[in-house]
XYZ file of C-alpha atoms in Angstrom:
246
model
C 79.753 106.805 28.107
C 78.144 104.683 30.758
C 78.883 101.588 28.732
C 82.552 102.601 28.449
C 82.871 103.149 32.155
C 81.235 99.830 32.770
C 83.729 98.120 30.514
C 86.631 99.728 32.411
C 85.232 98.592 35.704
C 84.873 95.066 34.402
C 88.490 94.957 33.301
C 89.632 96.396 36.620
C 87.734 93.811 38.610
C 89.592 91.046 36.769
C 93.002 92.706 36.351
C 93.714 94.160 39.772
C 93.362 90.891 41.744
C 95.796 89.265 39.319
C 98.275 92.115 39.805
C 98.020 91.740 43.554
C 98.655 88.008 43.254
C 101.711 88.564 41.061
C 103.094 91.232 43.411
C 102.648 88.952 46.410
C 104.460 86.128 44.624
C 107.367 88.420 43.736
C 107.699 89.545 47.344
C 107.796 85.941 48.525
C 110.503 85.141 46.002
C 112.763 87.940 47.235
C 115.627 86.678 49.450
C 115.385 87.535 53.120
C 118.388 89.746 53.839
C 119.528 90.200 57.452
C 120.504 93.632 58.647
C 124.261 94.327 58.881
C 124.041 94.348 62.681
C 122.219 91.011 62.755
C 124.697 89.471 60.302
C 127.640 90.703 62.371
C 126.125 89.278 65.557
C 125.529 85.898 63.933
C 129.059 85.868 62.508
C 130.586 86.683 65.904
C 128.520 83.966 67.568
C 129.674 81.441 64.967
C 133.337 82.314 65.524
C 132.932 82.092 69.287
C 131.220 78.703 69.130
C 134.126 77.107 67.235
C 136.791 78.548 69.549
C 137.848 77.062 72.881
C 139.964 78.494 75.673
C 141.794 76.054 77.958
C 142.854 77.520 81.313
C 145.436 75.734 83.471
C 145.593 76.399 87.208
C 148.731 76.232 89.332
C 149.745 73.611 91.929
C 146.887 74.279 94.334
C 143.563 75.261 92.805
C 142.826 77.690 95.625
C 145.514 80.136 94.432
C 144.468 80.467 90.770
C 140.900 81.619 91.346
C 141.403 84.632 89.107
C 141.194 82.217 86.178
C 137.577 81.560 87.166
C 136.824 85.252 86.709
C 138.494 85.238 83.299
C 136.491 82.136 82.360
C 133.230 83.836 83.393
C 134.012 86.869 81.222
C 134.728 84.651 78.234
C 131.606 82.538 78.698
C 129.532 85.727 78.860
C 130.679 86.360 75.284
C 129.728 82.855 74.163
C 133.294 81.507 74.113
C 133.551 77.886 75.349
C 136.000 77.421 78.225
C 137.624 74.525 80.052
C 139.394 75.259 83.339
C 141.387 72.615 85.187
C 144.602 71.929 87.091
C 147.849 71.913 85.129
C 148.453 68.198 85.824
C 145.771 67.381 83.238
C 147.439 69.321 80.414
C 148.321 66.213 78.381
C 144.818 64.672 78.421
C 143.420 68.128 77.693
C 145.598 68.307 74.590
C 144.228 64.925 73.450
C 140.680 66.183 73.977
C 141.364 69.352 71.988
C 142.923 67.332 69.172
C 139.863 65.071 68.933
C 137.520 68.066 68.755
C 139.741 69.725 66.140
C 139.775 66.651 63.916
C 135.992 66.350 64.159
C 135.573 69.936 62.957
C 133.905 71.007 66.189
C 136.908 73.121 67.142
C 138.740 75.609 64.914
C 140.491 78.049 67.245
C 142.586 76.803 70.176
C 143.684 79.261 72.877
C 145.666 78.403 76.012
C 146.069 80.315 79.283
C 148.067 79.184 82.312
C 148.989 80.614 85.709
C 152.097 79.737 87.743
C 152.774 76.006 87.201
C 149.983 76.130 84.641
C 152.118 78.646 82.736
C 155.193 76.448 83.225
C 153.573 73.548 81.379
C 151.994 75.702 78.695
C 154.963 75.192 76.305
C 154.587 71.416 76.746
C 150.933 71.624 75.744
C 151.811 73.803 72.743
C 154.439 71.301 71.616
C 152.115 68.299 72.008
C 149.267 69.986 70.134
C 151.704 70.784 67.334
C 152.700 67.104 67.141
C 148.999 66.191 67.002
C 148.489 68.581 64.100
C 146.473 71.156 66.050
C 147.447 74.811 65.541
C 147.436 76.985 68.653
C 146.351 80.518 67.769
C 147.247 82.113 71.088
C 148.907 81.069 74.349
C 149.179 83.313 77.395
C 151.366 82.481 80.372
C 150.906 84.259 83.687
C 154.114 84.210 85.733
C 155.635 80.782 85.267
C 157.724 79.904 88.319
C 160.219 77.821 86.339
C 162.494 78.663 83.439
C 160.817 77.308 80.306
C 161.679 76.987 76.627
C 159.283 77.043 73.712
C 159.183 74.696 70.714
C 156.521 73.735 68.200
C 154.226 76.203 66.457
C 151.942 78.842 67.894
C 150.457 81.925 66.303
C 151.365 84.126 69.266
C 152.775 83.313 72.697
C 152.592 86.041 75.353
C 154.469 85.469 78.599
C 153.448 87.941 81.298
C 155.944 87.652 84.155
C 156.940 89.519 87.322
C 160.685 90.030 86.938
C 161.289 90.997 90.571
C 159.314 87.994 91.834
C 158.941 84.351 90.907
C 158.439 84.778 87.170
C 160.928 84.223 84.348
C 161.032 84.918 80.616
C 160.349 82.108 78.152
C 163.199 81.195 75.800
C 162.671 80.126 72.201
C 164.323 77.019 70.753
C 165.416 76.460 67.177
C 162.319 74.372 66.627
C 159.930 77.175 67.585
C 157.749 78.784 64.932
C 155.590 81.761 65.790
C 155.704 85.027 67.684
C 156.979 85.115 71.269
C 156.542 88.109 73.569
C 157.982 88.308 77.083
C 156.260 91.114 78.971
C 157.474 92.201 82.401
C 154.472 93.376 84.458
C 156.256 94.112 87.727
C 155.241 97.783 87.467
C 151.527 97.056 87.122
C 149.923 98.204 90.410
C 149.086 95.379 92.782
C 150.487 92.628 90.571
C 152.538 89.832 92.092
C 152.807 86.091 91.631
C 149.667 85.317 93.635
C 147.661 88.256 92.281
C 148.580 88.458 88.596
C 145.546 86.460 87.454
C 143.249 88.322 89.886
C 144.291 91.814 88.783
C 141.521 93.506 86.800
C 144.169 95.152 84.627
C 145.718 91.804 83.739
C 142.329 90.169 83.256
C 141.413 92.892 80.775
C 144.669 92.279 78.921
C 144.078 88.534 78.752
C 140.425 88.797 77.682
C 141.315 91.555 75.206
C 143.992 89.406 73.553
C 141.550 86.499 73.303
C 138.817 88.721 71.846
C 141.288 89.971 69.238
C 141.803 86.390 68.047
C 138.204 85.183 68.268
C 136.334 88.281 67.083
C 139.023 90.108 65.129
C 138.967 93.098 67.470
C 142.037 95.321 67.959
C 144.483 93.857 70.451
C 144.843 95.839 73.687
C 147.834 98.111 74.110
C 150.477 96.751 76.450
C 151.942 99.597 78.488
C 154.443 97.359 80.235
C 158.105 96.544 79.824
C 158.912 94.083 77.053
C 162.163 92.197 77.453
C 164.631 93.236 74.810
C 166.995 90.829 72.996
C 170.087 90.331 75.095
C 168.527 91.678 78.278
C 170.141 89.991 81.269
C 168.059 87.423 83.081
C 168.722 84.858 85.756
C 166.852 81.700 84.705
C 165.303 79.701 87.513
C 165.757 75.965 87.338
C 162.831 73.793 88.376
C 164.719 72.717 91.454
C 165.620 76.268 92.468
C 162.036 77.434 92.021
C 160.332 74.558 93.857
C 159.715 76.755 96.895
C 157.992 79.367 94.746
C 155.858 76.667 93.131
C 154.770 75.424 96.520
C 153.216 78.831 97.147
C 150.888 78.156 94.238
Protein backbone atom coordinates (compact mmCIF):
# COMPACT_ATOMS: atom_id res chain seq x y z
CA UNK A 1 0.00 0.00 0.00
CA UNK A 2 2.82 2.35 0.82
CA UNK A 3 4.43 1.58 -2.51
CA UNK A 4 1.16 2.37 -4.32
CA UNK A 5 0.79 5.68 -2.57
CA UNK A 6 4.36 6.49 -3.38
CA UNK A 7 3.75 5.78 -7.04
CA UNK A 8 0.72 8.11 -7.04
CA UNK A 9 2.72 10.86 -5.45
CA UNK A 10 5.44 10.46 -8.04
CA UNK A 11 2.97 10.78 -10.89
CA UNK A 12 1.36 13.81 -9.26
CA UNK A 13 4.67 15.58 -8.85
CA UNK A 14 5.29 15.29 -12.59
CA UNK A 15 1.72 15.70 -13.88
CA UNK A 16 0.40 18.66 -11.93
CA UNK A 17 3.15 21.14 -12.94
CA UNK A 18 2.51 20.24 -16.58
CA UNK A 19 -1.23 20.83 -16.13
CA UNK A 20 -0.54 24.21 -14.59
CA UNK A 21 1.72 25.11 -17.51
CA UNK A 22 -0.92 24.08 -20.04
CA UNK A 23 -3.65 26.01 -18.21
CA UNK A 24 -1.49 29.13 -18.08
CA UNK A 25 -0.79 28.88 -21.81
CA UNK A 26 -4.50 28.54 -22.59
CA UNK A 27 -5.31 31.62 -20.52
CA UNK A 28 -2.68 33.63 -22.37
CA UNK A 29 -4.12 32.52 -25.70
CA UNK A 30 -7.62 33.73 -24.82
CA UNK A 31 -8.51 37.06 -26.49
CA UNK A 32 -8.73 40.05 -24.21
CA UNK A 33 -12.34 41.21 -24.40
CA UNK A 34 -13.22 44.75 -23.28
CA UNK A 35 -16.30 45.30 -21.19
CA UNK A 36 -19.36 46.67 -23.04
CA UNK A 37 -18.98 50.00 -21.25
CA UNK A 38 -15.30 50.27 -22.18
CA UNK A 39 -16.04 49.33 -25.80
CA UNK A 40 -18.81 51.93 -26.00
CA UNK A 41 -16.53 54.62 -24.57
CA UNK A 42 -13.77 53.80 -27.05
CA UNK A 43 -16.26 53.78 -29.93
CA UNK A 44 -17.67 57.18 -28.92
CA UNK A 45 -14.18 58.63 -28.62
CA UNK A 46 -13.30 57.34 -32.09
CA UNK A 47 -16.40 58.92 -33.62
CA UNK A 48 -15.72 62.22 -31.88
CA UNK A 49 -12.09 62.33 -33.02
CA UNK A 50 -13.05 62.06 -36.71
CA UNK A 51 -15.76 64.72 -36.49
CA UNK A 52 -15.19 68.47 -36.68
CA UNK A 53 -17.50 71.37 -35.90
CA UNK A 54 -16.83 74.70 -37.64
CA UNK A 55 -18.40 77.72 -35.93
CA UNK A 56 -18.72 81.03 -37.79
CA UNK A 57 -19.07 84.28 -35.85
CA UNK A 58 -20.95 87.35 -37.04
CA UNK A 59 -19.57 90.71 -38.24
CA UNK A 60 -17.95 91.69 -34.95
CA UNK A 61 -16.49 88.88 -32.87
CA UNK A 62 -17.57 90.54 -29.63
CA UNK A 63 -21.26 89.81 -30.29
CA UNK A 64 -21.02 86.06 -31.00
CA UNK A 65 -19.38 85.01 -27.74
CA UNK A 66 -22.06 82.41 -27.10
CA UNK A 67 -20.36 80.32 -29.78
CA UNK A 68 -17.34 80.09 -27.46
CA UNK A 69 -19.54 78.47 -24.82
CA UNK A 70 -20.89 76.00 -27.37
CA UNK A 71 -17.33 75.23 -28.48
CA UNK A 72 -16.27 74.57 -24.87
CA UNK A 73 -19.15 72.13 -24.37
CA UNK A 74 -18.22 70.25 -27.53
CA UNK A 75 -14.52 70.10 -26.69
CA UNK A 76 -15.41 68.70 -23.26
CA UNK A 77 -16.89 65.73 -25.13
CA UNK A 78 -13.76 65.27 -27.25
CA UNK A 79 -15.23 66.84 -30.40
CA UNK A 80 -12.69 68.96 -32.35
CA UNK A 81 -13.84 72.53 -32.96
CA UNK A 82 -12.72 75.49 -35.06
CA UNK A 83 -14.25 78.89 -34.30
CA UNK A 84 -13.58 81.93 -36.46
CA UNK A 85 -15.15 84.96 -38.12
CA UNK A 86 -17.49 84.35 -41.05
CA UNK A 87 -15.16 86.13 -43.50
CA UNK A 88 -12.90 83.06 -43.43
CA UNK A 89 -15.63 80.62 -44.48
CA UNK A 90 -14.11 79.89 -47.90
CA UNK A 91 -10.59 79.08 -46.64
CA UNK A 92 -12.19 77.05 -43.85
CA UNK A 93 -14.02 74.98 -46.47
CA UNK A 94 -10.70 74.33 -48.24
CA UNK A 95 -9.15 73.22 -44.95
CA UNK A 96 -12.05 70.87 -44.22
CA UNK A 97 -11.83 69.41 -47.72
CA UNK A 98 -8.11 68.68 -47.32
CA UNK A 99 -8.70 66.93 -43.99
CA UNK A 100 -11.59 64.94 -45.48
CA UNK A 101 -9.53 63.73 -48.42
CA UNK A 102 -6.71 62.68 -46.10
CA UNK A 103 -9.10 60.54 -44.06
CA UNK A 104 -8.53 62.59 -40.92
CA UNK A 105 -12.06 63.98 -41.07
CA UNK A 106 -15.26 61.99 -41.61
CA UNK A 107 -18.08 64.09 -40.16
CA UNK A 108 -18.42 67.79 -41.03
CA UNK A 109 -20.78 69.99 -38.99
CA UNK A 110 -21.31 73.73 -39.45
CA UNK A 111 -22.76 76.33 -37.07
CA UNK A 112 -23.10 80.05 -37.76
CA UNK A 113 -24.55 83.07 -35.97
CA UNK A 114 -25.91 86.23 -37.63
CA UNK A 115 -23.70 86.93 -40.68
CA UNK A 116 -22.04 83.60 -39.93
CA UNK A 117 -25.46 82.01 -40.50
CA UNK A 118 -25.93 84.10 -43.65
CA UNK A 119 -22.84 82.60 -45.27
CA UNK A 120 -23.50 79.08 -44.05
CA UNK A 121 -25.31 78.11 -47.30
CA UNK A 122 -22.28 79.33 -49.28
CA UNK A 123 -20.00 77.08 -47.25
CA UNK A 124 -22.38 74.14 -47.71
CA UNK A 125 -22.43 74.69 -51.47
CA UNK A 126 -18.64 74.98 -51.74
CA UNK A 127 -18.04 71.85 -49.66
CA UNK A 128 -20.47 70.00 -51.91
CA UNK A 129 -18.49 71.11 -54.97
CA UNK A 130 -15.30 69.90 -53.26
CA UNK A 131 -16.88 66.51 -52.66
CA UNK A 132 -17.24 66.89 -48.89
CA UNK A 133 -20.60 65.85 -47.40
CA UNK A 134 -21.97 68.10 -44.66
CA UNK A 135 -23.85 66.02 -42.09
CA UNK A 136 -25.41 68.92 -40.21
CA UNK A 137 -25.57 72.71 -40.53
CA UNK A 138 -27.19 74.98 -37.95
CA UNK A 139 -27.88 78.64 -38.60
CA UNK A 140 -28.64 81.01 -35.74
CA UNK A 141 -30.67 84.00 -36.93
CA UNK A 142 -29.25 84.99 -40.29
CA UNK A 143 -29.84 88.70 -40.86
CA UNK A 144 -30.16 88.34 -44.63
CA UNK A 145 -32.52 86.33 -46.80
CA UNK A 146 -30.59 83.25 -47.95
CA UNK A 147 -31.19 80.33 -50.29
CA UNK A 148 -29.78 76.84 -49.99
CA UNK A 149 -28.20 74.71 -52.72
CA UNK A 150 -25.85 71.74 -52.72
CA UNK A 151 -26.19 68.73 -50.43
CA UNK A 152 -26.45 68.54 -46.67
CA UNK A 153 -27.78 65.80 -44.44
CA UNK A 154 -29.80 68.23 -42.34
CA UNK A 155 -29.95 72.03 -42.28
CA UNK A 156 -31.64 73.66 -39.27
CA UNK A 157 -32.29 77.39 -39.43
CA UNK A 158 -33.21 78.83 -36.04
CA UNK A 159 -34.52 82.36 -36.58
CA UNK A 160 -36.36 85.09 -34.65
CA UNK A 161 -39.31 85.95 -36.88
CA UNK A 162 -40.19 89.18 -35.08
CA UNK A 163 -36.58 90.38 -35.19
CA UNK A 164 -33.73 90.34 -37.68
CA UNK A 165 -33.95 86.69 -38.70
CA UNK A 166 -35.43 85.18 -41.86
CA UNK A 167 -36.25 81.68 -43.09
CA UNK A 168 -33.90 79.93 -45.52
CA UNK A 169 -35.34 79.06 -48.93
CA UNK A 170 -34.44 75.91 -50.83
CA UNK A 171 -33.40 75.98 -54.49
CA UNK A 172 -33.98 73.29 -57.09
CA UNK A 173 -30.38 72.23 -56.69
CA UNK A 174 -30.72 71.53 -52.96
CA UNK A 175 -30.57 67.96 -51.69
CA UNK A 176 -31.20 67.21 -48.04
CA UNK A 177 -33.53 68.12 -45.21
CA UNK A 178 -34.23 71.78 -44.42
CA UNK A 179 -35.96 72.93 -41.24
CA UNK A 180 -36.86 76.56 -40.51
CA UNK A 181 -37.60 76.93 -36.81
CA UNK A 182 -38.99 80.17 -35.41
CA UNK A 183 -37.66 80.66 -31.85
CA UNK A 184 -39.20 84.05 -31.11
CA UNK A 185 -41.19 82.52 -28.23
CA UNK A 186 -38.14 81.08 -26.48
CA UNK A 187 -37.67 83.17 -23.30
CA UNK A 188 -34.89 85.73 -23.55
CA UNK A 189 -33.99 84.93 -27.15
CA UNK A 190 -33.26 87.74 -29.59
CA UNK A 191 -30.76 88.37 -32.35
CA UNK A 192 -27.92 89.25 -29.98
CA UNK A 193 -28.77 86.57 -27.41
CA UNK A 194 -29.78 83.53 -29.45
CA UNK A 195 -26.33 81.94 -29.29
CA UNK A 196 -25.96 82.83 -25.59
CA UNK A 197 -29.28 81.33 -24.50
CA UNK A 198 -28.74 78.13 -22.51
CA UNK A 199 -31.89 76.70 -24.08
CA UNK A 200 -30.58 77.30 -27.59
CA UNK A 201 -27.10 76.07 -26.68
CA UNK A 202 -28.62 72.83 -25.43
CA UNK A 203 -30.52 72.47 -28.70
CA UNK A 204 -27.40 73.06 -30.79
CA UNK A 205 -25.17 70.73 -28.75
CA UNK A 206 -27.94 68.12 -28.63
CA UNK A 207 -28.32 68.13 -32.42
CA UNK A 208 -24.55 67.77 -32.83
CA UNK A 209 -24.39 64.93 -30.30
CA UNK A 210 -27.16 63.14 -32.20
CA UNK A 211 -24.99 63.16 -35.33
CA UNK A 212 -21.64 62.39 -33.71
CA UNK A 213 -22.69 59.87 -31.05
CA UNK A 214 -25.98 58.61 -32.44
CA UNK A 215 -27.96 59.94 -29.49
CA UNK A 216 -31.64 60.90 -29.81
CA UNK A 217 -32.09 64.39 -31.23
CA UNK A 218 -33.57 66.92 -28.80
CA UNK A 219 -37.23 67.79 -29.07
CA UNK A 220 -37.90 71.18 -30.61
CA UNK A 221 -40.84 72.81 -28.85
CA UNK A 222 -40.81 75.84 -31.12
CA UNK A 223 -42.75 76.98 -34.15
CA UNK A 224 -41.69 75.40 -37.43
CA UNK A 225 -42.52 77.39 -40.53
CA UNK A 226 -45.13 75.63 -42.58
CA UNK A 227 -45.12 75.44 -46.41
CA UNK A 228 -46.74 78.56 -47.79
CA UNK A 229 -46.44 80.53 -44.56
CA UNK A 230 -46.12 84.22 -45.38
CA UNK A 231 -42.71 85.76 -44.91
CA UNK A 232 -41.13 89.05 -45.81
CA UNK A 233 -37.62 88.24 -47.09
CA UNK A 234 -34.93 90.73 -46.17
CA UNK A 235 -32.53 91.68 -48.92
CA UNK A 236 -28.89 92.12 -47.99
CA UNK A 237 -29.20 95.83 -48.55
CA UNK A 238 -32.33 96.17 -46.42
CA UNK A 239 -30.75 94.19 -43.59
CA UNK A 240 -27.38 95.97 -43.54
CA UNK A 241 -28.35 97.93 -40.44
CA UNK A 242 -29.21 94.72 -38.60
CA UNK A 243 -25.90 93.19 -39.66
CA UNK A 244 -24.03 96.17 -38.30
CA UNK A 245 -25.40 95.32 -34.86
CA UNK A 246 -23.51 92.04 -35.07
